mmCIF file of N, CA and C in Angstrom:
data_model
loop_
_atom_site.group_PDB
_atom_site.id
_atom_site.type_symbol
_atom_site.label_atom_id
_atom_site.label_comp_id
_atom_site.label_asym_id
_atom_site.label_seq_id
_atom_site.Cartn_x
_atom_site.Cartn_y
_atom_site.Cartn_z
ATOM 1 N N MET Q 17 11.820 11.000 93.090
ATOM 2 C CA MET Q 17 11.268 9.991 92.597
ATOM 3 C C MET Q 17 11.227 8.991 93.481
ATOM 4 N N ASP Q 18 10.867 7.263 93.063
ATOM 5 C CA ASP Q 18 11.141 6.468 93.661
ATOM 6 C C ASP Q 18 11.799 5.116 93.203
ATOM 7 N N PRO Q 19 11.907 3.835 93.941
ATOM 8 C CA PRO Q 19 12.371 2.542 93.267
ATOM 9 C C PRO Q 19 11.764 2.380 92.134
ATOM 10 N N LEU Q 20 10.261 2.080 92.281
ATOM 11 C CA LEU Q 20 9.531 1.597 91.046
ATOM 12 C C LEU Q 20 9.512 2.730 89.720
ATOM 13 N N LEU Q 21 9.648 4.133 89.932
ATOM 14 C CA LEU Q 21 9.392 4.839 88.991
ATOM 15 C C LEU Q 21 10.939 5.211 88.394
ATOM 16 N N ASP Q 22 11.683 4.949 89.226
ATOM 17 C CA ASP Q 22 13.408 5.076 88.555
ATOM 18 C C ASP Q 22 13.564 3.948 87.691
ATOM 19 N N GLN Q 23 12.849 2.979 87.750
ATOM 20 C CA GLN Q 23 12.873 1.870 86.789
ATOM 21 C C GLN Q 23 12.499 2.108 85.426
ATOM 22 N N LEU Q 24 11.782 2.952 85.332
ATOM 23 C CA LEU Q 24 11.262 3.440 83.917
ATOM 24 C C LEU Q 24 12.252 3.992 82.766
ATOM 25 N N PRO Q 25 12.347 3.347 81.826
ATOM 26 C CA PRO Q 25 13.452 4.118 81.124
ATOM 27 C C PRO Q 25 13.162 5.953 80.285
ATOM 28 N N THR Q 26 14.078 6.422 80.417
ATOM 29 C CA THR Q 26 13.805 7.787 80.315
ATOM 30 C C THR Q 26 12.548 8.383 79.209
ATOM 31 N N ALA Q 27 13.148 7.296 78.388
ATOM 32 C CA ALA Q 27 11.689 7.734 77.002
ATOM 33 C C ALA Q 27 10.187 7.699 77.452
ATOM 34 N N TYR Q 28 9.930 6.538 78.386
ATOM 35 C CA TYR Q 28 8.565 6.576 79.089
ATOM 36 C C TYR Q 28 7.890 8.019 79.340
ATOM 37 N N TRP Q 29 8.855 8.517 80.143
ATOM 38 C CA TRP Q 29 8.573 10.157 80.759
ATOM 39 C C TRP Q 29 8.222 11.245 79.898
ATOM 40 N N THR Q 30 8.555 10.905 78.292
ATOM 41 C CA THR Q 30 8.363 11.935 77.335
ATOM 42 C C THR Q 30 7.237 11.326 75.944
ATOM 43 N N VAL Q 31 6.516 10.377 76.612
ATOM 44 C CA VAL Q 31 5.681 10.033 75.490
ATOM 45 C C VAL Q 31 4.572 11.031 75.411
ATOM 46 N N PRO Q 32 4.196 11.502 74.565
ATOM 47 C CA PRO Q 32 3.031 12.855 74.187
ATOM 48 C C PRO Q 32 1.521 11.963 74.442
ATOM 49 N N TYR Q 33 0.825 12.577 74.702
ATOM 50 C CA TYR Q 33 -0.534 11.828 74.824
ATOM 51 C C TYR Q 33 -1.465 12.112 73.347
ATOM 52 N N ARG Q 34 -2.016 11.264 72.877
ATOM 53 C CA ARG Q 34 -2.854 10.534 71.319
ATOM 54 C C ARG Q 34 -3.559 10.005 71.799
ATOM 55 N N GLY Q 35 -4.712 10.699 71.647
ATOM 56 C CA GLY Q 35 -5.763 10.409 72.298
ATOM 57 C C GLY Q 35 -6.419 9.033 71.097
ATOM 58 N N SER Q 36 -6.359 9.094 69.807
ATOM 59 C CA SER Q 36 -5.960 8.277 68.728
ATOM 60 C C SER Q 36 -5.599 6.810 68.745
ATOM 61 N N ARG Q 37 -4.357 6.906 69.705
ATOM 62 C CA ARG Q 37 -3.371 6.038 69.976
ATOM 63 C C ARG Q 37 -3.945 4.922 71.155
ATOM 64 N N PHE Q 38 -4.876 4.056 71.018
ATOM 65 C CA PHE Q 38 -5.468 3.284 72.227
ATOM 66 C C PHE Q 38 -5.511 1.693 71.587
ATOM 67 N N PRO Q 39 -5.671 1.041 72.889
ATOM 68 C CA PRO Q 39 -5.593 -0.168 72.536
ATOM 69 C C PRO Q 39 -6.286 -0.861 71.242
ATOM 70 N N GLY Q 40 -5.788 -1.405 70.271
ATOM 71 C CA GLY Q 40 -6.608 -2.113 68.980
ATOM 72 C C GLY Q 40 -6.740 -0.728 68.214
ATOM 73 N N SER Q 41 -6.300 0.127 68.175
ATOM 74 C CA SER Q 41 -6.633 0.989 67.356
ATOM 75 C C SER Q 41 -5.655 0.769 66.036
ATOM 76 N N PRO Q 42 -6.271 1.339 64.767
ATOM 77 C CA PRO Q 42 -5.244 1.360 63.292
ATOM 78 C C PRO Q 42 -3.876 1.253 63.731
ATOM 79 N N SER Q 43 -3.809 2.755 64.385
ATOM 80 C CA SER Q 43 -2.520 3.567 64.298
ATOM 81 C C SER Q 43 -1.491 2.383 65.278
ATOM 82 N N VAL Q 44 -2.071 2.205 66.401
ATOM 83 C CA VAL Q 44 -1.018 0.975 67.287
ATOM 84 C C VAL Q 44 -1.130 -0.222 66.439
ATOM 85 N N MET Q 45 -1.716 -0.863 65.767
ATOM 86 C CA MET Q 45 -2.012 -2.263 64.890
ATOM 87 C C MET Q 45 -1.079 -1.783 63.995
ATOM 88 N N ALA Q 46 -0.667 -0.664 63.259
ATOM 89 C CA ALA Q 46 0.165 -0.180 62.333
ATOM 90 C C ALA Q 46 1.955 -0.084 62.972
ATOM 91 N N ARG Q 47 1.616 0.726 63.909
ATOM 92 C CA ARG Q 47 3.020 0.599 65.045
ATOM 93 C C ARG Q 47 2.729 0.765 66.061
ATOM 94 N N PRO Q 48 3.068 -0.450 66.457
ATOM 95 C CA PRO Q 48 3.020 -0.835 68.289
ATOM 96 C C PRO Q 48 3.872 0.142 68.848
ATOM 97 N N GLY Q 49 3.792 0.061 70.345
ATOM 98 C CA GLY Q 49 4.763 0.920 71.272
ATOM 99 C C GLY Q 49 4.126 2.264 71.641
ATOM 100 N N LEU Q 50 5.131 2.948 71.917
ATOM 101 C CA LEU Q 50 4.726 4.116 72.660
ATOM 102 C C LEU Q 50 5.376 5.460 71.715
ATOM 103 N N ALA Q 51 6.549 5.031 70.917
ATOM 104 C CA ALA Q 51 7.140 6.037 70.021
ATOM 105 C C ALA Q 51 5.854 7.124 69.433
ATOM 106 N N MET Q 52 5.275 6.605 68.903
ATOM 107 C CA MET Q 52 4.063 7.979 68.203
ATOM 108 C C MET Q 52 2.989 8.136 69.380
ATOM 109 N N GLY Q 53 3.194 8.023 70.612
ATOM 110 C CA GLY Q 53 2.466 8.463 71.273
ATOM 111 C C GLY Q 53 1.406 7.715 71.958
ATOM 112 N N ALA Q 54 0.292 8.006 73.060
ATOM 113 C CA ALA Q 54 -0.447 6.578 73.306
ATOM 114 C C ALA Q 54 -1.546 7.505 74.107
ATOM 115 N N ASN Q 55 -2.562 6.895 74.400
ATOM 116 C CA ASN Q 55 -3.593 7.253 75.401
ATOM 117 C C ASN Q 55 -3.438 6.426 76.829
ATOM 118 N N CYS Q 56 -4.111 6.749 77.631
ATOM 119 C CA CYS Q 56 -3.776 6.583 78.823
ATOM 120 C C CYS Q 56 -3.636 5.105 79.100
ATOM 121 N N GLN Q 57 -4.594 4.128 78.560
ATOM 122 C CA GLN Q 57 -4.522 2.767 78.637
ATOM 123 C C GLN Q 57 -3.292 2.377 77.909
ATOM 124 N N LEU Q 58 -3.110 2.718 76.772
ATOM 125 C CA LEU Q 58 -1.871 2.085 76.001
ATOM 126 C C LEU Q 58 -0.955 2.356 76.658
ATOM 127 N N PHE Q 59 -0.485 3.748 77.187
ATOM 128 C CA PHE Q 59 0.856 3.977 78.277
ATOM 129 C C PHE Q 59 0.793 3.169 79.487
ATOM 130 N N ALA Q 60 -0.393 2.749 80.274
ATOM 131 C CA ALA Q 60 -0.127 2.020 81.485
ATOM 132 C C ALA Q 60 -0.128 0.451 80.930
ATOM 133 N N TYR Q 61 -0.026 0.167 79.697
ATOM 134 C CA TYR Q 61 -0.136 -1.153 79.552
ATOM 135 C C TYR Q 61 1.324 -1.689 79.008
ATOM 136 N N GLU Q 62 1.646 -0.555 78.505
ATOM 137 C CA GLU Q 62 3.584 -0.645 78.175
ATOM 138 C C GLU Q 62 3.947 -0.233 79.736
ATOM 139 N N VAL Q 63 3.655 0.192 80.299
ATOM 140 C CA VAL Q 63 4.514 0.360 81.706
ATOM 141 C C VAL Q 63 4.382 -1.252 82.283
ATOM 142 N N LEU Q 64 3.301 -1.495 82.295
ATOM 143 C CA LEU Q 64 3.261 -2.986 82.694
ATOM 144 C C LEU Q 64 4.092 -4.069 82.100
ATOM 145 N N ARG Q 65 3.761 -3.940 80.886
ATOM 146 C CA ARG Q 65 4.638 -4.742 79.854
ATOM 147 C C ARG Q 65 6.229 -4.718 80.426
ATOM 148 N N HIS Q 66 6.822 -3.420 80.734
ATOM 149 C CA HIS Q 66 8.259 -2.950 81.230
ATOM 150 C C HIS Q 66 8.554 -3.995 82.162
ATOM 151 N N PHE Q 67 7.767 -3.942 82.924
ATOM 152 C CA PHE Q 67 7.700 -4.555 84.210
ATOM 153 C C PHE Q 67 7.546 -6.216 84.475
ATOM 154 N N GLY Q 68 7.285 -6.848 83.078
ATOM 155 C CA GLY Q 68 7.274 -8.111 83.090
ATOM 156 C C GLY Q 68 5.817 -8.910 83.180
ATOM 157 N N PHE Q 69 4.756 -7.930 82.851
ATOM 158 C CA PHE Q 69 3.330 -8.367 82.892
ATOM 159 C C PHE Q 69 2.537 -8.445 81.566
ATOM 160 N N ALA Q 70 1.752 -9.358 81.358
ATOM 161 C CA ALA Q 70 1.135 -9.109 79.881
ATOM 162 C C ALA Q 70 -0.388 -8.840 80.125
ATOM 163 N N PRO Q 71 -0.617 -7.548 80.254
ATOM 164 C CA PRO Q 71 -2.126 -7.194 79.894
ATOM 165 C C PRO Q 71 -2.786 -7.193 78.866
ATOM 166 N N PRO Q 72 -3.695 -7.648 78.659
ATOM 167 C CA PRO Q 72 -4.607 -7.771 77.474
ATOM 168 C C PRO Q 72 -4.663 -6.318 76.965
ATOM 169 N N ALA Q 73 -5.260 -5.886 75.534
ATOM 170 C CA ALA Q 73 -5.376 -4.888 75.063
ATOM 171 C C ALA Q 73 -6.772 -4.566 75.201
ATOM 172 N N LEU Q 74 -7.473 -4.080 76.323
ATOM 173 C CA LEU Q 74 -8.552 -3.610 76.545
ATOM 174 C C LEU Q 74 -8.856 -2.592 76.384
ATOM 175 N N ARG Q 75 -10.199 -1.732 76.309
ATOM 176 C CA ARG Q 75 -10.692 -0.755 76.733
ATOM 177 C C ARG Q 75 -11.085 -0.516 77.830
ATOM 178 N N SER Q 76 -11.407 0.548 78.490
ATOM 179 C CA SER Q 76 -11.669 0.726 79.912
ATOM 180 C C SER Q 76 -13.111 -0.032 80.115
ATOM 181 N N SER Q 77 -13.916 0.023 79.556
ATOM 182 C CA SER Q 77 -15.213 -0.735 79.832
ATOM 183 C C SER Q 77 -14.848 -2.306 79.669
ATOM 184 N N GLU Q 78 -13.920 -2.515 78.894
ATOM 185 C CA GLU Q 78 -13.768 -4.459 78.826
ATOM 186 C C GLU Q 78 -12.790 -4.367 79.980
ATOM 187 N N LEU Q 79 -11.683 -3.624 80.455
ATOM 188 C CA LEU Q 79 -10.700 -3.975 81.040
ATOM 189 C C LEU Q 79 -11.667 -4.055 82.593
ATOM 190 N N TRP Q 80 -12.631 -3.270 82.992
ATOM 191 C CA TRP Q 80 -13.534 -3.338 83.884
ATOM 192 C C TRP Q 80 -14.095 -4.684 84.011
ATOM 193 N N ALA Q 81 -14.843 -5.068 83.076
ATOM 194 C CA ALA Q 81 -15.476 -6.199 83.251
ATOM 195 C C ALA Q 81 -14.558 -7.465 83.097
ATOM 196 N N ASP Q 82 -13.601 -7.488 82.543
ATOM 197 C CA ASP Q 82 -12.866 -8.597 82.563
ATOM 198 C C ASP Q 82 -12.066 -9.414 83.696
ATOM 199 N N THR Q 83 -12.317 -10.974 83.825
ATOM 200 C CA THR Q 83 -12.208 -11.508 84.900
ATOM 201 C C THR Q 83 -11.193 -12.796 84.410
ATOM 202 N N GLU Q 84 -10.841 -12.882 83.056
ATOM 203 C CA GLU Q 84 -9.736 -13.951 82.698
ATOM 204 C C GLU Q 84 -8.326 -13.266 82.817
ATOM 205 N N ALA Q 85 -8.164 -12.104 82.757
ATOM 206 C CA ALA Q 85 -6.592 -11.759 82.968
ATOM 207 C C ALA Q 85 -6.516 -10.558 83.828
ATOM 208 N N THR Q 86 -7.519 -10.484 84.530
ATOM 209 C CA THR Q 86 -7.467 -8.780 85.726
ATOM 210 C C THR Q 86 -8.363 -9.491 86.901
ATOM 211 N N VAL Q 87 -8.214 -8.934 87.788
ATOM 212 C CA VAL Q 87 -9.339 -9.478 88.793
ATOM 213 C C VAL Q 87 -9.267 -7.786 89.539
ATOM 214 N N ARG Q 88 -10.416 -7.629 90.084
ATOM 215 C CA ARG Q 88 -11.089 -6.472 91.237
ATOM 216 C C ARG Q 88 -10.576 -6.491 92.429
ATOM 217 N N VAL Q 89 -10.055 -5.407 92.998
ATOM 218 C CA VAL Q 89 -9.157 -5.627 94.037
ATOM 219 C C VAL Q 89 -9.850 -3.929 95.293
ATOM 220 N N ALA Q 90 -9.566 -4.555 96.366
ATOM 221 C CA ALA Q 90 -10.029 -3.230 97.009
ATOM 222 C C ALA Q 90 -9.193 -2.419 97.583
ATOM 223 N N VAL Q 91 -8.026 -3.097 97.602
ATOM 224 C CA VAL Q 91 -6.657 -2.116 98.199
ATOM 225 C C VAL Q 91 -5.484 -2.375 97.053
ATOM 226 N N ALA Q 92 -5.369 -1.417 96.933
ATOM 227 C CA ALA Q 92 -4.132 -1.022 95.491
ATOM 228 C C ALA Q 92 -2.862 -1.503 96.063
ATOM 229 N N GLN Q 93 -2.029 -2.135 95.213
ATOM 230 C CA GLN Q 93 -0.409 -2.372 95.325
ATOM 231 C C GLN Q 93 0.137 -1.710 94.155
ATOM 232 N N PRO Q 94 1.581 -1.673 94.267
ATOM 233 C CA PRO Q 94 2.237 -0.915 93.058
ATOM 234 C C PRO Q 94 1.832 -1.748 91.570
ATOM 235 N N LEU Q 95 1.744 -0.977 90.498
ATOM 236 C CA LEU Q 95 1.117 -1.690 89.271
ATOM 237 C C LEU Q 95 -0.221 -1.557 89.261
ATOM 238 N N ASP Q 96 -0.889 -1.690 90.294
ATOM 239 C CA ASP Q 96 -2.490 -1.943 89.698
ATOM 240 C C ASP Q 96 -2.874 -0.567 89.085
ATOM 241 N N LEU Q 97 -4.050 -1.290 88.369
ATOM 242 C CA LEU Q 97 -4.681 -0.346 87.359
ATOM 243 C C LEU Q 97 -5.680 0.470 87.868
ATOM 244 N N LEU Q 98 -5.921 1.676 87.978
ATOM 245 C CA LEU Q 98 -7.116 2.319 88.577
ATOM 246 C C LEU Q 98 -7.831 3.140 87.357
ATOM 247 N N LEU Q 99 -9.156 2.940 87.812
ATOM 248 C CA LEU Q 99 -10.078 3.658 86.387
ATOM 249 C C LEU Q 99 -10.840 4.797 87.256
ATOM 250 N N PHE Q 100 -10.540 5.899 86.559
ATOM 251 C CA PHE Q 100 -11.232 7.134 86.966
ATOM 252 C C PHE Q 100 -12.371 7.472 85.828
ATOM 253 N N ASN Q 101 -13.491 8.017 86.648
ATOM 254 C CA ASN Q 101 -14.484 8.815 85.376
ATOM 255 C C ASN Q 101 -14.948 9.915 86.429
ATOM 256 N N ALA Q 102 -15.963 10.520 85.272
ATOM 257 C CA ALA Q 102 -16.844 11.774 85.707
ATOM 258 C C ALA Q 102 -18.054 11.095 86.651
ATOM 259 N N GLY Q 103 -18.538 10.107 86.232
ATOM 260 C CA GLY Q 103 -19.280 8.979 87.015
ATOM 261 C C GLY Q 103 -18.854 7.585 87.311
ATOM 262 N N ASP Q 104 -19.634 6.654 87.654
ATOM 263 C CA ASP Q 104 -19.516 5.046 87.885
ATOM 264 C C ASP Q 104 -19.404 4.393 86.553
ATOM 265 N N ASP Q 105 -19.333 5.069 85.292
ATOM 266 C CA ASP Q 105 -19.484 4.378 84.522
ATOM 267 C C ASP Q 105 -17.966 3.804 84.041
ATOM 268 N N ALA Q 106 -17.452 2.737 83.383
ATOM 269 C CA ALA Q 106 -16.197 2.189 83.200
ATOM 270 C C ALA Q 106 -16.137 2.758 81.387
ATOM 271 N N TYR Q 107 -17.080 3.055 81.160
ATOM 272 C CA TYR Q 107 -16.659 3.166 79.646
ATOM 273 C C TYR Q 107 -16.149 4.836 79.383
ATOM 274 N N GLY Q 108 -14.912 5.039 78.530
ATOM 275 C CA GLY Q 108 -14.523 5.979 78.594
ATOM 276 C C GLY Q 108 -13.575 6.131 79.943
ATOM 277 N N ALA Q 109 -13.272 5.415 80.690
ATOM 278 C CA ALA Q 109 -12.667 5.823 81.961
ATOM 279 C C ALA Q 109 -11.081 6.098 81.587
ATOM 280 N N HIS Q 110 -10.731 7.364 82.792
ATOM 281 C CA HIS Q 110 -9.152 7.228 82.286
ATOM 282 C C HIS Q 110 -8.366 6.160 83.361
ATOM 283 N N VAL Q 111 -7.401 5.621 82.755
ATOM 284 C CA VAL Q 111 -6.701 4.616 83.376
ATOM 285 C C VAL Q 111 -5.212 4.985 83.915
ATOM 286 N N GLY Q 112 -4.928 4.656 85.043
ATOM 287 C CA GLY Q 112 -3.280 4.775 85.507
ATOM 288 C C GLY Q 112 -2.949 3.963 86.366
ATOM 289 N N LEU Q 113 -2.005 3.997 86.889
ATOM 290 C CA LEU Q 113 -1.073 2.738 87.611
ATOM 291 C C LEU Q 113 -0.735 3.355 89.063
ATOM 292 N N TRP Q 114 -1.497 2.634 90.085
ATOM 293 C CA TRP Q 114 -0.812 2.948 91.480
ATOM 294 C C TRP Q 114 0.547 2.746 91.538
ATOM 295 N N VAL Q 115 1.412 3.741 92.115
ATOM 296 C CA VAL Q 115 2.742 3.960 92.484
ATOM 297 C C VAL Q 115 2.892 3.320 93.858
ATOM 298 N N ASP Q 116 2.653 4.010 95.000
ATOM 299 C CA ASP Q 116 2.654 3.976 96.228
ATOM 300 C C ASP Q 116 1.940 5.305 96.987
ATOM 301 N N GLU Q 117 1.579 5.023 98.454
ATOM 302 C CA GLU Q 117 0.755 5.969 99.054
ATOM 303 C C GLU Q 117 0.369 6.983 98.543
ATOM 304 N N GLY Q 118 -0.839 6.767 97.621
ATOM 305 C CA GLY Q 118 -1.676 7.285 96.960
ATOM 306 C C GLY Q 118 -1.424 8.198 95.552
ATOM 307 N N ARG Q 119 -0.207 7.711 95.224
ATOM 308 C CA ARG Q 119 0.277 8.316 94.144
ATOM 309 C C ARG Q 119 0.020 7.474 92.896
ATOM 310 N N VAL Q 120 -0.245 7.989 91.721
ATOM 311 C CA VAL Q 120 -0.661 7.142 90.650
ATOM 312 C C VAL Q 120 0.070 7.950 89.280
ATOM 313 N N LEU Q 121 0.691 6.849 88.354
ATOM 314 C CA LEU Q 121 1.266 7.669 87.373
ATOM 315 C C LEU Q 121 0.317 7.211 86.044
ATOM 316 N N HIS Q 122 -0.079 8.426 85.266
ATOM 317 C CA HIS Q 122 -0.605 8.236 84.298
ATOM 318 C C HIS Q 122 -0.240 9.143 83.093
ATOM 319 N N LEU Q 123 -0.715 8.736 82.173
ATOM 320 C CA LEU Q 123 -0.673 9.808 80.680
ATOM 321 C C LEU Q 123 -1.397 10.642 80.567
ATOM 322 N N CYS Q 124 -1.287 11.752 80.975
ATOM 323 C CA CYS Q 124 -2.009 13.209 81.490
ATOM 324 C C CYS Q 124 -2.424 13.868 80.010
ATOM 325 N N ALA Q 125 -3.823 13.573 79.671
ATOM 326 C CA ALA Q 125 -4.383 14.427 78.557
ATOM 327 C C ALA Q 125 -3.931 16.100 78.726
ATOM 328 N N GLU Q 126 -4.238 16.607 80.308
ATOM 329 C CA GLU Q 126 -3.890 17.834 80.410
ATOM 330 C C GLU Q 126 -2.873 18.164 80.553
ATOM 331 N N ALA Q 127 -1.641 17.614 80.990
ATOM 332 C CA ALA Q 127 -0.239 17.984 80.651
ATOM 333 C C ALA Q 127 0.152 17.565 79.169
ATOM 334 N N GLY Q 128 -0.501 16.555 78.532
ATOM 335 C CA GLY Q 128 0.452 16.018 77.292
ATOM 336 C C GLY Q 128 1.242 14.958 77.251
ATOM 337 N N ARG Q 129 1.887 14.469 78.829
ATOM 338 C CA ARG Q 129 2.710 13.873 79.206
ATOM 339 C C ARG Q 129 2.044 12.944 80.111
ATOM 340 N N PRO Q 130 3.195 12.176 80.484
ATOM 341 C CA PRO Q 130 3.136 10.891 81.565
ATOM 342 C C PRO Q 130 3.296 12.268 82.970
ATOM 343 N N ALA Q 131 2.775 11.712 83.875
ATOM 344 C CA ALA Q 131 2.444 12.776 85.640
ATOM 345 C C ALA Q 131 2.229 11.890 86.208
ATOM 346 N N VAL Q 132 2.412 12.079 87.816
ATOM 347 C CA VAL Q 132 2.326 11.216 88.800
ATOM 348 C C VAL Q 132 1.626 12.253 89.849
ATOM 349 N N TRP Q 133 0.309 11.947 90.075
ATOM 350 C CA TRP Q 133 -0.689 12.644 90.716
ATOM 351 C C TRP Q 133 -1.107 12.054 92.249
ATOM 352 N N GLU Q 134 -1.197 12.634 92.891
ATOM 353 C CA GLU Q 134 -1.832 12.509 94.237
ATOM 354 C C GLU Q 134 -3.385 12.082 93.990
ATOM 355 N N MET Q 135 -4.028 11.285 94.580
ATOM 356 C CA MET Q 135 -5.032 10.658 94.782
ATOM 357 C C MET Q 135 -6.546 12.222 94.578
ATOM 358 N N THR Q 136 -5.909 12.659 95.331
ATOM 359 C CA THR Q 136 -6.596 14.144 95.534
ATOM 360 C C THR Q 136 -6.434 14.588 94.651
ATOM 361 N N GLU Q 137 -5.749 14.873 93.413
ATOM 362 C CA GLU Q 137 -5.467 15.596 92.477
ATOM 363 C C GLU Q 137 -6.557 15.308 91.206
ATOM 364 N N PHE Q 138 -6.800 13.975 91.206
ATOM 365 C CA PHE Q 138 -7.915 13.283 90.743
ATOM 366 C C PHE Q 138 -9.547 13.850 91.225
ATOM 367 N N ALA Q 139 -9.535 13.451 92.172
ATOM 368 C CA ALA Q 139 -10.859 13.920 92.998
ATOM 369 C C ALA Q 139 -11.037 15.316 92.784
ATOM 370 N N ALA Q 140 -10.250 16.058 92.483
ATOM 371 C CA ALA Q 140 -10.361 17.589 92.541
ATOM 372 C C ALA Q 140 -10.615 17.930 90.588
ATOM 373 N N ARG Q 141 -10.817 17.523 89.937
ATOM 374 C CA ARG Q 141 -11.269 17.183 88.534
ATOM 375 C C ARG Q 141 -12.572 16.626 88.674
ATOM 376 N N PRO Q 142 -13.416 17.261 87.647
ATOM 377 C CA PRO Q 142 -14.788 16.329 87.487
ATOM 378 C C PRO Q 142 -14.710 15.179 86.602
ATOM 379 N N ARG Q 143 -13.836 15.270 85.774
ATOM 380 C CA ARG Q 143 -13.839 14.488 84.851
ATOM 381 C C ARG Q 143 -13.170 12.936 85.177
ATOM 382 N N TYR Q 144 -12.377 13.180 86.775
ATOM 383 C CA TYR Q 144 -11.565 12.192 87.173
ATOM 384 C C TYR Q 144 -12.225 11.950 88.608
ATOM 385 N N GLN Q 145 -13.216 12.473 88.814
ATOM 386 C CA GLN Q 145 -13.596 12.709 90.637
ATOM 387 C C GLN Q 145 -14.016 11.060 90.939
ATOM 388 N N VAL Q 146 -14.402 10.304 90.188
ATOM 389 C CA VAL Q 146 -14.789 9.043 90.614
ATOM 390 C C VAL Q 146 -14.038 7.732 90.394
ATOM 391 N N LEU Q 147 -13.306 7.557 91.328
ATOM 392 C CA LEU Q 147 -12.474 6.204 91.139
ATOM 393 C C LEU Q 147 -13.549 4.750 91.303
ATOM 394 N N ILE Q 148 -13.289 4.763 89.389
ATOM 395 C CA ILE Q 148 -14.396 3.511 89.595
ATOM 396 C C ILE Q 148 -14.132 1.821 90.163
ATOM 397 N N GLY Q 149 -12.936 1.993 90.330
ATOM 398 C CA GLY Q 149 -12.345 0.633 90.700
ATOM 399 C C GLY Q 149 -10.546 0.535 90.823
ATOM 400 N N ILE Q 150 -10.433 -0.612 91.104
ATOM 401 C CA ILE Q 150 -9.184 -1.088 91.001
ATOM 402 C C ILE Q 150 -8.747 -2.545 90.337
ATOM 403 N N LYS Q 151 -8.153 -2.523 89.149
ATOM 404 C CA LYS Q 151 -7.998 -4.265 88.527
ATOM 405 C C LYS Q 151 -6.326 -4.302 88.810
ATOM 406 N N ARG Q 152 -6.375 -5.543 89.017
ATOM 407 C CA ARG Q 152 -4.717 -6.162 89.340
ATOM 408 C C ARG Q 152 -4.510 -7.198 88.024
ATOM 409 N N VAL Q 153 -3.436 -7.299 87.229
ATOM 410 C CA VAL Q 153 -3.030 -8.063 86.190
ATOM 411 C C VAL Q 153 -2.708 -9.290 86.671
ATOM 412 N N MET Q 154 -3.228 -10.162 86.422
ATOM 413 C CA MET Q 154 -2.866 -11.689 87.144
ATOM 414 C C MET Q 154 -1.299 -12.013 86.269
ATOM 415 N N ALA Q 155 -0.512 -12.061 87.129
ATOM 416 C CA ALA Q 155 0.639 -12.990 85.789
ATOM 417 C C ALA Q 155 0.318 -14.210 85.448
#
């Protein structure tokens, strides 16, 4: 691992992927947090909260369009949000967090749990092959 990932509580590494637990969903409104599982966005936002950020509870396309709480950046820094999809549309995009050196932490539907992938692993999968862009949550 590395210093950033080592700071995540052990419980974060066992969060199950649950597509129905997305920001703003009834199940998340009733039981916030990661204990009941999460989708990629909810997981990324909870990791950011752990590190002291206050990301808005936005879906992928809303996140990409947002200019109040986030900003688009060309070069990723640790804990920036990356959006991936099969095409260049942010609707339904997969969200992960930049760790370093081309590695991204994400709640992986394929594995059913959090994973750290190289950028090449995203590019090799049709549903993640397009990096839509990078968003930074402003302090």
